[in-house]
mmCIF file of C-alpha atoms in Angstrom:
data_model
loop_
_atom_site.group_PDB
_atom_site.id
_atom_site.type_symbol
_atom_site.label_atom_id
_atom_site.label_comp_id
_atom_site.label_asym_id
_atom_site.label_seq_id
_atom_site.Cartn_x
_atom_site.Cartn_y
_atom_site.Cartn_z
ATOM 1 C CA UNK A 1 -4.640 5.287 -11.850
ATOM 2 C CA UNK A 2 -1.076 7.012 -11.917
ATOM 3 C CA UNK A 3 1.825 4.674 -12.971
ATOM 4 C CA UNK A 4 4.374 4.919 -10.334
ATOM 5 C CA UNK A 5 7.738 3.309 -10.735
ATOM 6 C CA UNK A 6 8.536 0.385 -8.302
ATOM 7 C CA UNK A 7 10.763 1.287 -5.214
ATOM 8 C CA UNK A 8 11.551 -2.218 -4.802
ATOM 9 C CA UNK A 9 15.208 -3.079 -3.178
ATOM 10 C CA UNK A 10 16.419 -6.827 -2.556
ATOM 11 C CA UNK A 11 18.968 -5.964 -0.635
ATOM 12 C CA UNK A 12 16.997 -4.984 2.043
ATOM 13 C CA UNK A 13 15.660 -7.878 4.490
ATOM 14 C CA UNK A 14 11.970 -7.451 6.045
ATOM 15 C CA UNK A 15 13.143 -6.410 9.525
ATOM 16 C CA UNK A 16 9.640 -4.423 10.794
ATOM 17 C CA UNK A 17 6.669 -6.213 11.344
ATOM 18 C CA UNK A 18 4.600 -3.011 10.470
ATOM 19 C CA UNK A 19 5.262 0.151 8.723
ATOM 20 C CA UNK A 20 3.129 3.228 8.415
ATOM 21 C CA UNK A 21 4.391 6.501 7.243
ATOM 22 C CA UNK A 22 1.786 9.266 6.863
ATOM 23 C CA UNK A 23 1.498 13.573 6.078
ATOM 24 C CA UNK A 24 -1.108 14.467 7.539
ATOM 25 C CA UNK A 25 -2.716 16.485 4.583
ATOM 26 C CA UNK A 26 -6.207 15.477 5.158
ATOM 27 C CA UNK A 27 -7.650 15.085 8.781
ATOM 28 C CA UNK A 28 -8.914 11.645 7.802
ATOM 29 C CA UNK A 29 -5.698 10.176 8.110
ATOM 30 C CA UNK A 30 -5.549 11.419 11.775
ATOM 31 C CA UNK A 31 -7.808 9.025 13.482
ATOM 32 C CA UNK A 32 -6.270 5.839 12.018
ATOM 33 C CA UNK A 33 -2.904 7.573 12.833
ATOM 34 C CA UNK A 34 -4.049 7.570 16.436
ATOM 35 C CA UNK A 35 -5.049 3.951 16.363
ATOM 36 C CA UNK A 36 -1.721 2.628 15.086
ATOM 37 C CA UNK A 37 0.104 4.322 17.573
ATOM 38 C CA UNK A 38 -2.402 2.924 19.981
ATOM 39 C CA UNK A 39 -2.014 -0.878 18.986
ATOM 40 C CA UNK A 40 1.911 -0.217 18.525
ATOM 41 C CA UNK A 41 2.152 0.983 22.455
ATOM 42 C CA UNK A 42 -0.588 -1.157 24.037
ATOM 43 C CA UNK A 43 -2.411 -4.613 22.716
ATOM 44 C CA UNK A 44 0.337 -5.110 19.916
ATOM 45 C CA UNK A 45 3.782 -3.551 21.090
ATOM 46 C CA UNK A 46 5.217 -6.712 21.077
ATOM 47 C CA UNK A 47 5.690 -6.490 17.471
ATOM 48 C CA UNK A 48 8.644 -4.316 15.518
ATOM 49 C CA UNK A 49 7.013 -0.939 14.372
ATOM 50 C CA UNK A 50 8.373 1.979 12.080
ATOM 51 C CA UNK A 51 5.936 4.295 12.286
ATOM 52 C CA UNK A 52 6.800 8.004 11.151
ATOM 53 C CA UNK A 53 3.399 10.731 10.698
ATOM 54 C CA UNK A 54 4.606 14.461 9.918
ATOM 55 C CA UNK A 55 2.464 17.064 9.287
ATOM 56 C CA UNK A 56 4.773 18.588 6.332
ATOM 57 C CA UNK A 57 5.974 15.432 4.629
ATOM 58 C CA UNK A 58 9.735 15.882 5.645
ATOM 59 C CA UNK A 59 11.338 12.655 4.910
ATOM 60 C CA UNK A 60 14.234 11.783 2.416
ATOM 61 C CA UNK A 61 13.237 9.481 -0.335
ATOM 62 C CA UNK A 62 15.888 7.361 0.520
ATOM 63 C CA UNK A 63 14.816 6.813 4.257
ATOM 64 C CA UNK A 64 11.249 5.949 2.974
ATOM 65 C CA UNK A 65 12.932 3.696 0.340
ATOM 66 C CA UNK A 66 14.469 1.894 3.233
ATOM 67 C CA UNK A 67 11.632 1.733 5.760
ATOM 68 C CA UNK A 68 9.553 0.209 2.355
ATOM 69 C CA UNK A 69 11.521 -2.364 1.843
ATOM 70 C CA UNK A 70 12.176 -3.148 5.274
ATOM 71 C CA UNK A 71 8.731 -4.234 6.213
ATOM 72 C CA UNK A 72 6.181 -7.247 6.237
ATOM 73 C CA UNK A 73 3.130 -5.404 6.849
ATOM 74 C CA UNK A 74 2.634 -1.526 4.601
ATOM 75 C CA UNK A 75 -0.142 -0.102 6.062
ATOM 76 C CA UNK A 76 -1.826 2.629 3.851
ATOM 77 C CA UNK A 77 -5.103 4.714 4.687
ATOM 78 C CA UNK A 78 -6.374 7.348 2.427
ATOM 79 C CA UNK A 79 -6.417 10.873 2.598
ATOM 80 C CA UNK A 80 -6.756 13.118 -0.393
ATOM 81 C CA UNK A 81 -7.790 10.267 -2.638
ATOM 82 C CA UNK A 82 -8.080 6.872 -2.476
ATOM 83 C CA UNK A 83 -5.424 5.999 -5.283
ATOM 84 C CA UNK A 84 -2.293 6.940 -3.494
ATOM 85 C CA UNK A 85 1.385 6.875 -4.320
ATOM 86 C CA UNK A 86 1.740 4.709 -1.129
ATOM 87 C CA UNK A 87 -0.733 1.735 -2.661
ATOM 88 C CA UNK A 88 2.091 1.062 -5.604
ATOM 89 C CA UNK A 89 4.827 1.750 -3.538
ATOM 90 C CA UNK A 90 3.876 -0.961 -0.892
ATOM 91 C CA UNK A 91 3.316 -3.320 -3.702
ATOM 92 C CA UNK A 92 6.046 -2.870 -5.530
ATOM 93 C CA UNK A 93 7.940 -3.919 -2.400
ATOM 94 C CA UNK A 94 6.851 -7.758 -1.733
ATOM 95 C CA UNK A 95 5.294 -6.195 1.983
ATOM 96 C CA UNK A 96 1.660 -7.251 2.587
ATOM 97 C CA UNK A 97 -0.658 -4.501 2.378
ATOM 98 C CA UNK A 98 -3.678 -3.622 4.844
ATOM 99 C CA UNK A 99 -5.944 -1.004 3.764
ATOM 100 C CA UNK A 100 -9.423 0.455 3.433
ATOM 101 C CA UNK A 101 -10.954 -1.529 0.459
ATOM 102 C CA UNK A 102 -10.912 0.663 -2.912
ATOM 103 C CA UNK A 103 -13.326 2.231 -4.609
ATOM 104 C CA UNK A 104 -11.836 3.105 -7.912
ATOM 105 C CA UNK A 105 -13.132 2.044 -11.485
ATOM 106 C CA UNK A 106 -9.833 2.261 -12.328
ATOM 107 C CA UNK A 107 -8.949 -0.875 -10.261
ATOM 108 C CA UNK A 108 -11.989 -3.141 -10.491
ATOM 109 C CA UNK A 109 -12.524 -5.996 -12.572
ATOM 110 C CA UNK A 110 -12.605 -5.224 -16.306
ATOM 111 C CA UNK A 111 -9.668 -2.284 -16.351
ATOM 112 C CA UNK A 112 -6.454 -2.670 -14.107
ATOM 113 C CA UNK A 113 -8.151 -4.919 -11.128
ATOM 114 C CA UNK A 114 -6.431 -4.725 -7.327
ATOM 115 C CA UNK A 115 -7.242 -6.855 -5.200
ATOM 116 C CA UNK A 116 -3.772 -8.474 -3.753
ATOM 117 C CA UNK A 117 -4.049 -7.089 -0.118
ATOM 118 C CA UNK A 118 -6.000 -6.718 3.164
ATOM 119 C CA UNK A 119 -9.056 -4.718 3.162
ATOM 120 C CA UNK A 120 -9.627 -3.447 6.493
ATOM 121 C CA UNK A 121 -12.987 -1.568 7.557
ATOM 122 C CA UNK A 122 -13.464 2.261 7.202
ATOM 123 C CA UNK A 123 -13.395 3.220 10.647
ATOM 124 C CA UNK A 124 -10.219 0.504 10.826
ATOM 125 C CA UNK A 125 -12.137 -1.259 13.652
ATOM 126 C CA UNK A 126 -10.568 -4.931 12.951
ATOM 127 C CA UNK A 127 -7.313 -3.212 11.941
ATOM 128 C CA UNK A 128 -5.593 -5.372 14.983
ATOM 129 C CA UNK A 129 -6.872 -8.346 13.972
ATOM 130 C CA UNK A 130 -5.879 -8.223 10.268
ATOM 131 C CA UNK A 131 -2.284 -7.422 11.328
ATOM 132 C CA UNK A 132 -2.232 -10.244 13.801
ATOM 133 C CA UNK A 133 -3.437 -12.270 10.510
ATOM 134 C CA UNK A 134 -1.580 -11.288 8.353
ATOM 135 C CA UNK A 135 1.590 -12.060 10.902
ATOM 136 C CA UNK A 136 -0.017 -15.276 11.470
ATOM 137 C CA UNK A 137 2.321 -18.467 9.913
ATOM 138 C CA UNK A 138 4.023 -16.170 8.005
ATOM 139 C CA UNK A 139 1.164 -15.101 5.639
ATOM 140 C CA UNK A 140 2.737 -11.761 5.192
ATOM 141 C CA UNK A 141 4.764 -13.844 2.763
ATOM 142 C CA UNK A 142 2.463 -14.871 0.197
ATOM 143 C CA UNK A 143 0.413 -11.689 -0.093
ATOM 144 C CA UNK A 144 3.408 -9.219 -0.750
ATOM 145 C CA UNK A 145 4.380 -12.045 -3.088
ATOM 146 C CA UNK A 146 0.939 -11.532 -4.821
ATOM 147 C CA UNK A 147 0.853 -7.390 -4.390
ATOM 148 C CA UNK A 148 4.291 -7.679 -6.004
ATOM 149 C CA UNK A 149 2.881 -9.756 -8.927
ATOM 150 C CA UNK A 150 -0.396 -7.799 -9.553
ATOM 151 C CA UNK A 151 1.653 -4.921 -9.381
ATOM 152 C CA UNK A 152 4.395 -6.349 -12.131
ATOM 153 C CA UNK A 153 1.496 -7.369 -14.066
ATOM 154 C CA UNK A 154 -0.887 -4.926 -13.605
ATOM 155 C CA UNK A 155 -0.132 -1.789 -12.506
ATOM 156 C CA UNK A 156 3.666 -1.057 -13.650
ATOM 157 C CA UNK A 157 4.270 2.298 -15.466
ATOM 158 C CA UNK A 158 5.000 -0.211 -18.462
ATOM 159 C CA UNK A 159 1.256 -1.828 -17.836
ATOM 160 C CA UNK A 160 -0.668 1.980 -17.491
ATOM 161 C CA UNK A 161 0.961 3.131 -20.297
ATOM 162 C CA UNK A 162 -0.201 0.167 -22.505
ATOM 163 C CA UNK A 163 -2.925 0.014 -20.973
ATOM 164 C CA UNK A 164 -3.951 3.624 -21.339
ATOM 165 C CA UNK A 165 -2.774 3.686 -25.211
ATOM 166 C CA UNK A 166 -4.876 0.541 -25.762
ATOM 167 C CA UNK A 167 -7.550 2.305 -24.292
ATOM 168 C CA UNK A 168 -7.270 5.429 -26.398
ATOM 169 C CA UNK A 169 -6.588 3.707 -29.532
ATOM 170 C CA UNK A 170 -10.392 1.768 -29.907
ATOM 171 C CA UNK A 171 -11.449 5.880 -29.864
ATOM 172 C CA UNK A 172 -9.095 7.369 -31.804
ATOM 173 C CA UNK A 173 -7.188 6.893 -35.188
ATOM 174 C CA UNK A 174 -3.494 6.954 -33.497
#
């Protein structure tokens, strides 16, 4: 997958229980779009949302930056592919991630494995109850502490590029 540099920022406290911001470049996204807004102003709108879906992107780095950092729960759905920007982003962060389980070679077992968050179903039918359990005792906690990790470990633009070179170097003289 892409290395993408860690937006990380301690001097931001988790503040949001939930955080989803979205373009809506592919309709896929829409559906689950509707459903968070759903949960955030009926069975679950006792919790803190920051919820922000444009269809043109418009939003400063530095205001996603903050909303990032600000949150327990990222929640990330895929759209044009299933690696995303968002994925690294979250983890990078220390927020808990809930999301459609991946797909990629890229991050199963035996390359640059991923597996330090919440899968949620396709359709995001049990999407309530994951966030309620990942709320639950605090447990938000411990798996952006272990998205942050696997990220720092993993999936840093230090860890693709060695990674990548390693992987080109058993094929080519380099």
């Amino acid at each position: 997958h892409f290395p993408i540099p860690s937006v990380y920022d301690p001097s931001y406290e988790p503040v949001n229980d939930v955080m989803f911001y979205g373009c809506m470049t592919n309709k896929i996204r829409r559906p689950f779009a509707d459903r968070i807004i759903d949960l955030s102003q009926g069975s679950l709108s006792h919790l803190k949302w920051d919820i922000k879906i444009t269809n043109n992107g418009q939003r400063t780095p530095d205001e996603y930056k903050k909303a990032i950092n600000q949150c327990k729960i990222g929640l990330h759905y895929f759209g044009n592919s299933r690696d995303s920007i968002r994925i690294w982003e979250i983890a990078s962060t220390k927020a808990a991630i809930i999301m459609p389980k991946l797909r990629m070679k890229s991050t199963s077992e035996g390359y640059m494995p991923f597996n330090e968050y919440v899968a949620i179903e396709d359709d995001f039918s049990d999407l309530e109850e994951k966030i309620l359990y990942v709320l639950e005792n605090d447990r938000w906690k411990s798996l952006g502490e272990e998205s942050f990790q696997a990220f720092e470990q993993r999936h840093s633009p230090q860890h693709c590029f060695n990674y990548y070179r390693d992987t080109l170097k058993k094929y080519f003289i380099i």
